[in-house]
Amino acid sequence: MRNTAVLLIACPDRKGLVAAIADFLYRHDANILHADQHQDSEAGLFLMRVEWDLEGFGLGLHRFEAAFAPVATQYDLRWELKLSSVKPRMTIFVSKFDHCLADLLYRWHAGELYCDIPLIVSNHPDTHWLAEAYKVPFRHLPITRETKPEVEAAQLALLAAHHVDFIVLARYMQVLSPEFIHHYPNRIINIHHSFLPAFHGAKPYQRAFERGVKLIGATSHYVTEVLDDGPIIEQDVVRISHRDDLEDLVQKGADLEKVVLSRAVRWHIDNRILVYGNKTVVFD
Amino acid sequence: MRNTAVLLIACPDRKGLVAAIADFLYRHDANILHADQHQDSEAGLFLMRVEWDLEGFGLGLHRFEAAFAPVATQYDLRWELKLSSVKPRMTIFVSKFDHCLADLLYRWHAGELYCDIPLIVSNHPDTHWLAEAYKVPFRHLPITRETKPEVEAAQLALLAAHHVDFIVLARYMQVLSPEFIHHYPNRIINIHHSFLPAFHGAKPYQRAFERGVKLIGATSHYVTEVLDDGPIIEQDVVRISHRDDLEDLVQKGADLEKVVLSRAVRWHIDNRILVYGNKTVVFD
Amino acid sequence: MRNTAVLLIACPDRKGLVAAIADFLYRHDANILHADQHQDSEAGLFLMRVEWDLEGFGLGLHRFEAAFAPVATQYDLRWELKLSSVKPRMTIFVSKFDHCLADLLYRWHAGELYCDIPLIVSNHPDTHWLAEAYKVPFRHLPITRETKPEVEAAQLALLAAHHVDFIVLARYMQVLSPEFIHHYPNRIINIHHSFLPAFHGAKPYQRAFERGVKLIGATSHYVTEVLDDGPIIEQDVVRISHRDDLEDLVQKGADLEKVVLSRAVRWHIDNRILVYGNKTVVFD
Amino acid sequence: MRNTAVLLIACPDRKGLVAAIADFLYRHDANILHADQHQDSEAGLFLMRVEWDLEGFGLGLHRFEAAFAPVATQYDLRWELKLSSVKPRMTIFVSKFDHCLADLLYRWHAGELYCDIPLIVSNHPDTHWLAEAYKVPFRHLPITRETKPEVEAAQLALLAAHHVDFIVLARYMQVLSPEFIHHYPNRIINIHHSFLPAFHGAKPYQRAFERGVKLIGATSHYVTEVLDDGPIIEQDVVRISHRDDLEDLVQKGADLEKVVLSRAVRWHIDNRILVYGNKTVVFD
């Protein structure tokens, strides 16, 4: 396990920024492992991710904020410090379709996703066996149009009780209320089974089939109040042909969904994603 | 040069169809080179493409229709016979963007596109030099909102005079009138610079950039009265990242447009495309 | 569940073949669902796959061989008849790497792979838990250079006892002896973690990393006596960059391996693959 | 046209590097437009590309070397300074296959490749017309096994006389001598029509066809003394199937070659490539 710190920065682009940040880290003996930055010249924005080894770092982390404050103030930085030693706590929401859940659990088990999973929440009992196989607590909370407010309240209480950091909607077929979403800004990751913005909303495979497209896609994005409109994290497509019927699309699409969602989750966990406006930068 | 015949068939799916068609060809000593068929079980349709060597074929082509009529009538076939020895006549409509034009002309020159090009039509003089380099007649017909009806009439007259079989819109930035389109049903191929149905209409790269998608696409399709809604022939995508600005998207997209359009044109020339409903089958 | 028959045919290409086969099926009232054929003009070969509904088929399957014999003899056909109602029996061989095993088991459970899995065989106990989660018998057979002959004999006995039809090497890190392979010609599917023929043999990711390639690949193939040289069923690649270290290659490659192997297995089960020479035709 | 400077740096990885470089640029009022860096932890190497606007830069370029010397010496930097205002001079070597030449010339004409082309050299006269269409001088130098040394000497004299910076082998079917190559280290870009290291050497499409691969590739690389073994700049692949004969492979491959070679050339011109060991970093 690496014992590193990640600093994520977004601010107005100005001369001297990189020098100031690099100098700060150098003065405290940071051994930089990765650094990446991006300038959006149109928006006048500077975005940066820098990761360094905490071994030999000359600044106690409890004093980081105070020590970094002068730089942050001078350059008007919005910043976050993340520690690789702190496992984020992820909850997976799932409905009946279990392919994304099975994929995430396997990857988590295999060490690809460095997080804790204190809870799986579902409105159906069908995936209980998978949770059991991977020894993850499973909570069945049925939901109807009428009970939605109270169920969401119960879900929020559970999430708070389990100190959940972010939520993955692994083909969870329910639309979350704006109130719910407000509790986890840029911390709810959804997988939509189309190449957004094409076929947003319901039945994307059916509509792709009817339109006669030659590729189908999947999109992972942060959830915002507007359905299927949040910042896109990752997309991919696969080729189809006239030989593929609707069932083939669903099956080929499922493979896409798994890969696209798992990349988004890994990048989120690895603190590689910066949201600005309605877009993302994914530092690789 | 191959001397072959291609038979394209679409009809209601029924038992005995393949046997009847294969038997007909066998009785006339056809040496079949390629045969491909597709059954759309949902629509109850049977679609077929069969290509055979005319060397040794025992039926004069002038007698084909009469000889095939019993089979065609019995099974209610919609069919077309195409000869590889007959070069189709293609016209390219172009505006100022010349990358697709340059690509098509080079491929035509290299023998990839087996057709004649009696004419290039443009509302701008900018691409005249390219037409000259490849020794293709070029006709400059400026167009304005007011003159559109008369210019379209002049275009149609030119197309008729040159016995044009099909039209390629190689980033021709004008919307054709329904009247114009009716003259060439499923014989006008357009390239749209997005992954349809995403970003149909104007400025797709700009809108893709603003939406923050992670892939951009291009789509070739037959032109129908509804803008960017005709049967899709081919699509492809390329990955972009936050490092790509709008200009990069345009450049990466141009490469896609060339490949996607040229595939569609080649398949059209090779009689590989069958349109049914608002979809295509591309026999490969 | 579909109740269909699949006829796979390979023979010298001759006039009248399709007519004869189609006529045979028509005379027995076959309702053809899919038909695909391929002519290899260089090799003078004709290859065909035809699938029909057994509902209403007018020929008892026990009489198929006798009834089809005249056609088979006249055209010198090599043919196989497969029934979709008969589940093939698949055994998975695995070592310590469990990603392909986990993927195959999930797909099997989800109904993507229509087969029985009477047995998982491993030279390590590590994946026992996965077999248990999916309720598949697991047999641990340690192997050393010295014990290899007797262990292979034990494996063969197990396979025979379980009436196994084909074997999947899901990152099984042992080289099978020619004797073993002879028992299952074109019925052992391997996944090799490179884009063959590049990096055949040991440590392909390491060597890809050292060579500085920009894409890595995976290849599924039937196992023959020559290591990594059998008929290729499927291949795919993924882009890498200088930012990816060896560990990243292994992780990105694992995703490829899963997809490429599972496609090969599905096509094998669906009787879509014809081997000729050292190549495959995959009817889609 | 941008008036920018690009600094390319390779050196042993050490603490304080980024701070020292950023501080140097900041002290001279550089407005950084792009900065990217890479650390190869295995090799202990630090690689960097930084581009800044020369508008407002407070250091005359004639004084850059002297001013930068202390930093360069302290950190043992290997560095190069490139100016976007200085067009590099590119020569294209071509044989009879003209698709890559046509593609490069069009891109150059369209402004995608910011360079001068003082000369096209060919051992065949066939592509003269293309050079003429784009108004580029063309020199026909036939070559035989016997005349190779003297022809190479003539080529080198021409390159020197035209102050050529780098050479693109656009399907030039001759092997260059080590002597020739030594004159242009990491400045000769070749396109090989396979996915290296698979099918290095002669007839890659033929061999790919015979092996039955399911994807074919193309590779652009810097030329070194060992055939097809130099640092890889870019690779890509395209899917093929049993339906593709050798001619189809050649045609599909040609599209790959064009795209892969043109990317490499553009990145070289844009000073995005750093060679280290036998690998490249391509800063994007």
Coordinates of C-alpha atoms in Angstrom, one line a residue, chain A residues 34 36 97-100 102-103 106-107 109-112 129-130 133-134 238 241 243 251-252 254-255 258-259 262-263 266 284, chain C residues 34 36 97-100 102-103 106-107 109-112 129-130 133-134 238 241 243 251-252 254-255 258-259 262-263 266 284:
Chain A
H34 CA 2.9 12.2 -10.2
D36 CA -0.5 16.6 -13.9
F97 CA -29.8 -6.2 -13.0
D98 CA -26.8 -7.6 -11.3
H99 CA -23.9 -7.4 -13.9
C100 CA -22.5 -4.2 -12.7
A102 CA -21.0 -8.5 -9.7
D103 CA -18.3 -6.7 -11.6
Y106 CA -15.1 -8.8 -8.0
R107 CA -12.9 -5.9 -8.7
H109 CA -12.2 -8.3 -3.9
A110 CA -9.3 -8.4 -6.4
G111 CA -7.9 -5.1 -5.0
E112 CA -8.7 -3.0 -8.0
W129 CA -26.6 -13.9 -2.8
L130 CA -23.9 -11.9 -4.5
A133 CA -20.6 -14.4 -1.6
Y134 CA -18.4 -11.3 -1.1
V238 CA -19.1 -1.2 -29.1
S241 CA -24.6 -4.8 -36.9
R243 CA -27.3 -9.2 -37.2
Q251 CA -25.8 -8.3 -23.8
K252 CA -23.1 -6.4 -25.6
A254 CA -23.8 -5.0 -20.4
D255 CA -20.1 -5.6 -21.0
K258 CA -19.3 -2.9 -16.5
V259 CA -16.1 -1.5 -17.9
S262 CA -15.7 0.4 -13.0
R263 CA -13.3 2.9 -14.6
R266 CA -11.7 3.6 -9.8
D284 CA -4.4 10.0 -15.9
Chain C
H34 CA -30.1 -17.9 -39.7
D36 CA -24.4 -17.8 -43.2
F97 CA -5.3 -15.7 -11.4
D98 CA -9.0 -15.8 -11.0
H99 CA -10.4 -12.9 -13.1
C100 CA -11.3 -15.0 -16.1
A102 CA -14.9 -15.2 -12.0
D103 CA -16.0 -13.6 -15.3
Y106 CA -20.9 -14.9 -13.6
R107 CA -21.8 -15.1 -17.3
H109 CA -24.9 -17.9 -14.0
A110 CA -26.5 -15.0 -15.9
G111 CA -27.4 -17.2 -18.8
E112 CA -24.9 -15.8 -21.3
W129 CA -14.4 -20.0 -2.8
L130 CA -15.5 -18.8 -6.3
A133 CA -20.2 -19.3 -4.6
Y134 CA -21.5 -20.5 -7.9
V238 CA -6.6 -1.6 -25.5
S241 CA 0.5 5.2 -22.7
R243 CA 1.8 6.8 -17.9
Q251 CA -4.9 -4.6 -14.9
K252 CA -6.0 -3.2 -18.3
A254 CA -7.1 -8.4 -17.4
D255 CA -10.2 -6.7 -18.7
K258 CA -12.1 -11.5 -19.8
V259 CA -13.9 -10.1 -22.7
S262 CA -15.8 -15.1 -22.9
R263 CA -16.6 -14.2 -26.5
R266 CA -19.8 -18.2 -26.2
D284 CA -22.0 -14.0 -36.7

